[in-house]
Amino acid sequence: ACGSNKNDAGNATNNSAATNNAAGETKEKKKIALVLPEKIGVNKFFVLMDEGFKKAGSEFGAEVKTIESTDPAGFEQNLRATVAEDYDLIITATFQAEDALKKVATENPDKAFAVIDTVVDLPNVRSVNFREHEASYLMGALAGLATKTNIVGAVVAMDAPLLSKYTSGFEQGLRSTNPEAQFLVNYVGSFTDPVKGKELALLQHSKGADFIAGMAAVGDNGVFEAAKEKGFYTAGQDTDRTGEDPEHIVLSQLKGTDAVAYETVKSFVGGSFAYGVADYGLKEDGVGVTFITRDSASALSPFIGQENVDQVKAIAEDIKSGKTAVKNPLAQ
Amino acid sequence: MLLQMDSITKSYGSVTANSNVHFSLRKGEIHALVGENGAGKTTLMRILYGMESPTSGEIQLNGKPVSLGSPADAIKHKIGMVHQHFMLFPTFTIAENIVIGREPSKGVGFDRKAAAAETERLGKQYGMLVDPWKKVAECSLGMQQRVEILKVLHQGAEVIILDEPTGVLTPLEVKELLIAIKGLAAQGKSFILISHKLQEIMEVADRITVLRDGKVTGTVEAKDTNVEDLSRLMVGRDLVHISRNETNRGKLVLEVSNLSVNGAGAKALLREISFDVAEGEIVGIAGISGNGQSELIQSISGLLKPDKGMIKLLDHDVTGAPVGAIRACGLAHIPEDRYQWGVAKDATVTENGLMGHARKHQKYGVLSGSGIRRMVGEWVTRFGIKTGSLSTKAQFLSGGNLQKLIVARELAQKTPFLIAAEPTRGVDVGAMEIIHGELLNKRDERGAILLISSELTEILKLSDRILVMYEGQIAGELDASSATEEQISLLMAGGKAVG
Amino acid sequence: MDQLFDVSLFASTLRLVTPILLAALGGALCARVGLFNVGLEGLVLMGAFSAIVGNHFTGNVFAAVIFAVICTIIFSILFGYMSIHLKANVIVVGIALNFLALGLTTFSLRAVFDVKGAYYNKDMIGLPKWEIPLLQDIPWFGEALSGHSPLVYLSILLVIFLQLFLFKTVTGFRLLAAGENPTAAKSLGIKVARIQYGAVLMCSVLCGLAGAQLSLGNVTMFTEGMTSGRGFIALVATMLGQSNPLGVAASSLLFGFMDALSIRLQGFAMPTHFTMMLPYIVTIAAMLFFKDKNYMQEARKSNESSR
Amino acid sequence: MDKLLQFGRSMLQPLLAVFVGLAAGAIAIVIVGGSVAETYAEMWKGAFGSFYFFTNTLSRATPIILIGLGVALAFRAGFFNMGSEGQMVLGALSAAVTAIYLPGPGWFKLIAAIIAGIISGGIWSALAGWLDARFRMNLLITTLLLNYIAALFAGYLVSYPLKDRTGSAAMAQTVMLDQSVWLPKLFKGMSLHAGFILAAVGAVLLFLFMRYTVKGYEIRMLGGNPLFASYGGVQRGKMMLLSMFVSGGFAGLAGSVEVLGTQYRYLDGALTSPGYAWSGIMATLLAGSHPLGTAIAAILLAALQTGGMGMERNTEVPLEVSSIIQAVLILFVSAKLTYSFIKRRKARS
Ligand SMILES: Nc1ncnc2c1ncn2[C@@H]1O[C@H](COP(=O)(O)OP(=O)(O)OP(=O)(O)O)[C@@H](O)[C@H]1O
Ligand SMILES: Nc1ncnc2c1ncn2[C@@H]1O[C@H](COP(=O)(O)OP(=O)(O)OP(=O)(O)O)[C@@H](O)[C@H]1O
Ligand SMILES: [Mg+2]
Ligand SMILES: [Mg+2]
């Protein structure tokens, strides 16, 4: 496992209401490709994107094809192949796609591209970016309010820059509500290792953490299991995962990749597709946290408590209004 | 007739190792199989032991045709084989090596105590005493040979094949072995004995079959023949007896002083050895294997760093110098174990011949293929090396032919000094003549030779002076012209020199 | 210091090391018969996946473990057939099997459970945690040693069993012989190929158990590629332990302990990347003491005559 | 004539293997309900279907060839170098760092970067050789372990001190190299770069070196029987350092050309995730450590991979199945099918 993975999720209940305008039934079917820089595999982020993409394809009558790549070199090759095979729109995603997309998009100025979750500043590319650190901030703030032991933890996939968006946001939020709290961070060293993820959670629990956020991709499953076994609280990423074990998985950080994929296809077929950069944060409802920005089917855990939720909702409003600034660790 | 092999033919591609061979064995008989290197003796026996399948032919046991598809079949039919090269497990104990395949057990457990007892009993019964708990790796070659035979006996073999069993043994060990064989034959076991030492054969064999180029050239009763007739049958011509010229000692080539090598154990492997070898002489070193000869050779050739003492080669101090430097200084070396040190089995005849000659056949580090092939081709004709081609892999050469290749390669180094360790191990009488002749030639051309051999006749025949090694020391020095086998044997066994 | 060497460190070591140890023991058996099994990773992955499948369909963990073992055996027959029968290069076969296992499990994950990446079901019950009657009452040891899955204890028993098997039984003796000098073994009528198959099968049983411990013991789920390189660590443990069950156990424990310790060192000053190196560096350092066979001995062995 | 026959016989085995492999792959395709003909056609197209795809395959083969050559050299000398991955990673990183921070004209930086890559890969590999020669540490284990250490070390450098802080800064990677140090592309618009020429030349040179030079001869004998070599005056320790250095140098070169010719920066994981090192080892073993054979086997393996991608893009066969087919093909290609086949025929006649 390599490269990276972004998680998170906004469950993005796709606004399926807005569908049936049946834009281009008369025209020829558009061919749209979603080229992913790695295997969809265990990555909820890609799973959601693929779902949103396919859904839009069937709803708006576009011919859609999802292409996974085994590695970065293969990705560039796939991207070039889709150009050669003359897709009308080529969507791709994540930071990993940046280099290849820059090259290919520059070489093919007449082709339409879109990239999700990073910015590629070219005239024929539409970029959609997320501000996950804002959601992490909310989660950290909630954790700071809810913790009884004053120790909270995070089990993180890898010590790599892109994951600092999560840890740093979380820590900023935590400090804002509970400057005393101790924050434990441990790295799994892999995106696919629930076994180690579980051990790390057990370790943090043994050090007294009562809330441990999973930020370890598949490793999260291990964290959840540890929570169930030892009775501490945890949180998931990407989609609303509280339903899996509402007693222990008390929060989820959300990232609307499916909605973005869906919207992109929709706008392209409908003719409202625009190049340039779109930035999705709390304000645009592109990222969020269960109970704060979105309701959940699960009941709110007493550990979190309605009172804390209300307090953090206020923080969310401050972030949206710009009153509170969340520092992006990747921006200098 | 106990055993009958009819019209056996075996070919490997274009090489025919056996062609229409008939061979038979009576109960209680010792039947010798002789022939030049590569005549097909080993191949025939491997067929009998189920390790090779004949291209055509039939084998009958007690008049009934049998199919021997694997050694397991052969063992089932009470055929056992002691191979030309040991088939032992060096890290296992003697007892383990002997009982393997038919282990005494307690439930599923391997009863090693019972194995040891069984080994001791066998040893006593057949007059071949061994220490059951000793690791084979620590045993002398003679002991290993005993283990091989006891192993076969333990399998309950009635027909026992011995492929050059005496090649590595000292005279005393040979004598013991031959007595044991005779005793066993008297007890009703039947033997097929392969050997190049015709004297031995005349001593124990009842019948003798001669192979040449894969064909039987005759089967004779031992009492009706003699060594000369036999060698004529084998080689197809009379052997010329080589004579020694008198030479006088020139300046010193090798000087060894106070050489010591400490082993891993408490006992030193070499203790304060001093001797020299001069131009125009062959110094023979006799001794039972394991008395420090290997360490001495390895120290001189640079493969082992001595702990003390000095080695001078042509006035250069080469103590502890790298092999390459010593060779460059003027050393060539016929190693004692041809498979371990002398060749790379997967490399071709040419490649094996090139070792040590590469510098002469290169320009700017690039080898000249044609020059190399010419050189090796010349050896093949001169020494009569039987090989499919120059690009045959060394592992497919018969043991004796490989030995000839190594001897040819080292002689061709044309160095002032040569270590010749067991130079004729496993070679046939004809080739032995050639090798002996070449060694004497080198001496006559003012070369200095250190000859190490377990074959006393060879030592006596070639040497000018004889050193005997015992327990890492030189037990005595004898003048070759007056020395006798008895004297040497006594020294080898740790006795004091007389006269 | 107390923070580092608490009881949970040892408990955690034991849990983390079990799959590695089991696989390494399997690797040792293969190594003993001259098959260098690079495919451990794939075999364990197969075991992990089939254990979950077995659990899903039978609802019984022990049946699931048996099922895992059976599936791994079937998979390993391919390894045996290719490398023993068809004389394919054993390392190529091992590498290819790793790829095959990854592809097969991912594919079957979709075919069987209709999910991508991970299968997790909160109703699925993993291996029980056994509290060992007397042991659990001993203050420190009880906490470290009690309360693990049966496979953890089984792995300890297997170390002893294999040690006895290899060095005390007739079959074990022949297995050693077949590896030590196959030519000689063949010349004695010992069926070397059959013994090699036997070793491969035993190895696959062990890898099946390793996989089951991973997916039903350590956690109760399957995720794509969840072995995360443990098979290769097992391979290192096999070699470092010189294919001796006890040695393999010692080197696995060493690695596991260092791994668990390195987790605890995270967050102390040093960057994570360096703490993660710790187990590898310590293993290399340990090799100073676990001296390998001299190349000379090795060469002597392989250059015995074959004729 | 004789040579021709021999060549024919040596080709029989791989051909038969590929045939059986395809047959086995067909079974896998049928099981998932694909069309065998269409799937294989797409696979062929993805690997060799047009000049574009062909060059694509060659560019993917480039690092595999180079790694394979390095491994082949070490194997021939009798050293089991399993550390190509770490050597490649360090080579790539050093090449990137050199190309970024060294002052001077582009061509100079390019050459310096390649040399830096070769040297650091070589030193990392020679380190394992030294540990073996000096302390008798099993080379196989140390090289395997050094892979992890190299990857973590490189990961640290590009996550912290050398991290790219331009752009999104989210990846553990160095900054993009200046265009002046890029290895030139061989054809416009195709991914094949000059690194392939280096690999091809490397294969031929290594072949000539092993076969026709004194050093090559000594290395072969050392691998054949180290006792024989030392008896003949070859110094094992020195030879070990030398051959491990060159072996690692090839891996380092592989990393360098990937950085300078394809990625234009060092990106964490970009060299490890495609499994170039394992593919390289496989190529070597499939070819019995023959340098030219290794190059061909590497292209074959690369073709399987690019073909697999093509299959995934253009058929309904999912990616996992394509990896299953690849593995099955490799398994059968490795099998010495003719071995038992010829043996049986002989026994009968
Ligand atoms: N596997 C093989 N492939 C090719 N040729 C072989 C093979 N085995 C033996 N030969 C050839 O068959 C011939 C007979 O060999 P064999 O070993 O039987 O000779 P030998 O009579 O035992 O000789 P020596 O006295 O030297 O031991 C030799 O020329 C040898 O090169
Ligand atoms: N190092 C070597 N050891 C053994 N054989 C070698 C070696 N190098 C080359 N050969 C043999 O030489 C053959 C090729 O040599 P080459 O083609 O250079 O012959 P050539 O052209 O006649 O030589 P030259 O013209 O240099 O005298 C190979 O088939 C190989 O068997
Ligand atoms: Mg013979
Ligand atoms: Mg022979």
PDB file of N, CA, C and O in Angstrom, chain D residues 21 28 78 104-105 161 200 209 227 242 306 324:
ATOM      1  N   GLY D  21       0.265 -21.248 -19.866  1.00  0.00           N
ATOM      2  CA  GLY D  21      -0.144 -20.124 -19.034  1.00  0.00           C
ATOM      3  C   GLY D  21      -1.390 -19.450 -19.568  1.00  0.00           C
ATOM      4  O   GLY D  21      -2.335 -19.169 -18.831  1.00  0.00           O
ATOM      5  N   ALA D  28      -9.455 -18.845 -15.904  1.00  0.00           N
ATOM      6  CA  ALA D  28      -9.818 -17.779 -14.970  1.00  0.00           C
ATOM      7  C   ALA D  28     -10.807 -16.817 -15.608  1.00  0.00           C
ATOM      8  O   ALA D  28     -11.783 -16.389 -14.981  1.00  0.00           O
ATOM      9  N   GLY D  78      26.816 -15.382  -6.924  1.00  0.00           N
ATOM     10  CA  GLY D  78      26.432 -16.226  -5.800  1.00  0.00           C
ATOM     11  C   GLY D  78      25.867 -15.462  -4.621  1.00  0.00           C
ATOM     12  O   GLY D  78      25.787 -15.998  -3.532  1.00  0.00           O
ATOM     13  N   GLY D 104      24.688  24.440 -11.669  1.00  0.00           N
ATOM     14  CA  GLY D 104      25.339  24.095 -12.932  1.00  0.00           C
ATOM     15  C   GLY D 104      24.331  23.913 -14.048  1.00  0.00           C
ATOM     16  O   GLY D 104      23.119  23.963 -13.829  1.00  0.00           O
ATOM     17  N   PRO D 105      24.837  23.700 -15.254  1.00  0.00           N
ATOM     18  CA  PRO D 105      23.952  23.523 -16.399  1.00  0.00           C
ATOM     19  C   PRO D 105      23.176  22.207 -16.327  1.00  0.00           C
ATOM     20  O   PRO D 105      23.584  21.284 -15.617  1.00  0.00           O
ATOM     21  N   PRO D 161      12.320  17.305   5.910  1.00  0.00           N
ATOM     22  CA  PRO D 161      13.281  18.326   5.434  1.00  0.00           C
ATOM     23  C   PRO D 161      13.202  18.644   3.942  1.00  0.00           C
ATOM     24  O   PRO D 161      13.377  19.790   3.550  1.00  0.00           O
ATOM     25  N   ALA D 200      18.898  -0.811 -22.135  1.00  0.00           N
ATOM     26  CA  ALA D 200      19.250  -1.719 -23.226  1.00  0.00           C
ATOM     27  C   ALA D 200      20.768  -1.831 -23.356  1.00  0.00           C
ATOM     28  O   ALA D 200      21.319  -2.936 -23.466  1.00  0.00           O
ATOM     29  N   PHE D 209      30.278  -8.205 -20.657  1.00  0.00           N
ATOM     30  CA  PHE D 209      31.162  -8.221 -19.505  1.00  0.00           C
ATOM     31  C   PHE D 209      31.220  -9.606 -18.875  1.00  0.00           C
ATOM     32  O   PHE D 209      32.294 -10.166 -18.649  1.00  0.00           O
ATOM     33  N   LEU D 227      34.550 -21.905  -3.374  1.00  0.00           N
ATOM     34  CA  LEU D 227      35.808 -22.511  -2.948  1.00  0.00           C
ATOM     35  C   LEU D 227      36.756 -22.606  -4.136  1.00  0.00           C
ATOM     36  O   LEU D 227      37.948 -22.323  -4.037  1.00  0.00           O
ATOM     37  N   LEU D 242      32.502  -5.530  -4.702  1.00  0.00           N
ATOM     38  CA  LEU D 242      32.400  -5.018  -6.063  1.00  0.00           C
ATOM     39  C   LEU D 242      31.078  -5.412  -6.709  1.00  0.00           C
ATOM     40  O   LEU D 242      30.345  -4.571  -7.230  1.00  0.00           O
ATOM     41  N   THR D 306       1.096  -3.961 -18.406  1.00  0.00           N
ATOM     42  CA  THR D 306       0.392  -2.962 -19.233  1.00  0.00           C
ATOM     43  C   THR D 306      -0.795  -3.610 -19.932  1.00  0.00           C
ATOM     44  O   THR D 306      -1.836  -2.997 -20.105  1.00  0.00           O
ATOM     45  N   ILE D 324      -4.970 -11.698 -11.289  1.00  0.00           N
ATOM     46  CA  ILE D 324      -4.964 -13.167 -11.171  1.00  0.00           C
ATOM     47  C   ILE D 324      -4.378 -13.782 -12.436  1.00  0.00           C
ATOM     48  O   ILE D 324      -3.520 -14.666 -12.383  1.00  0.00           O
TER      49      ILE D 324
END
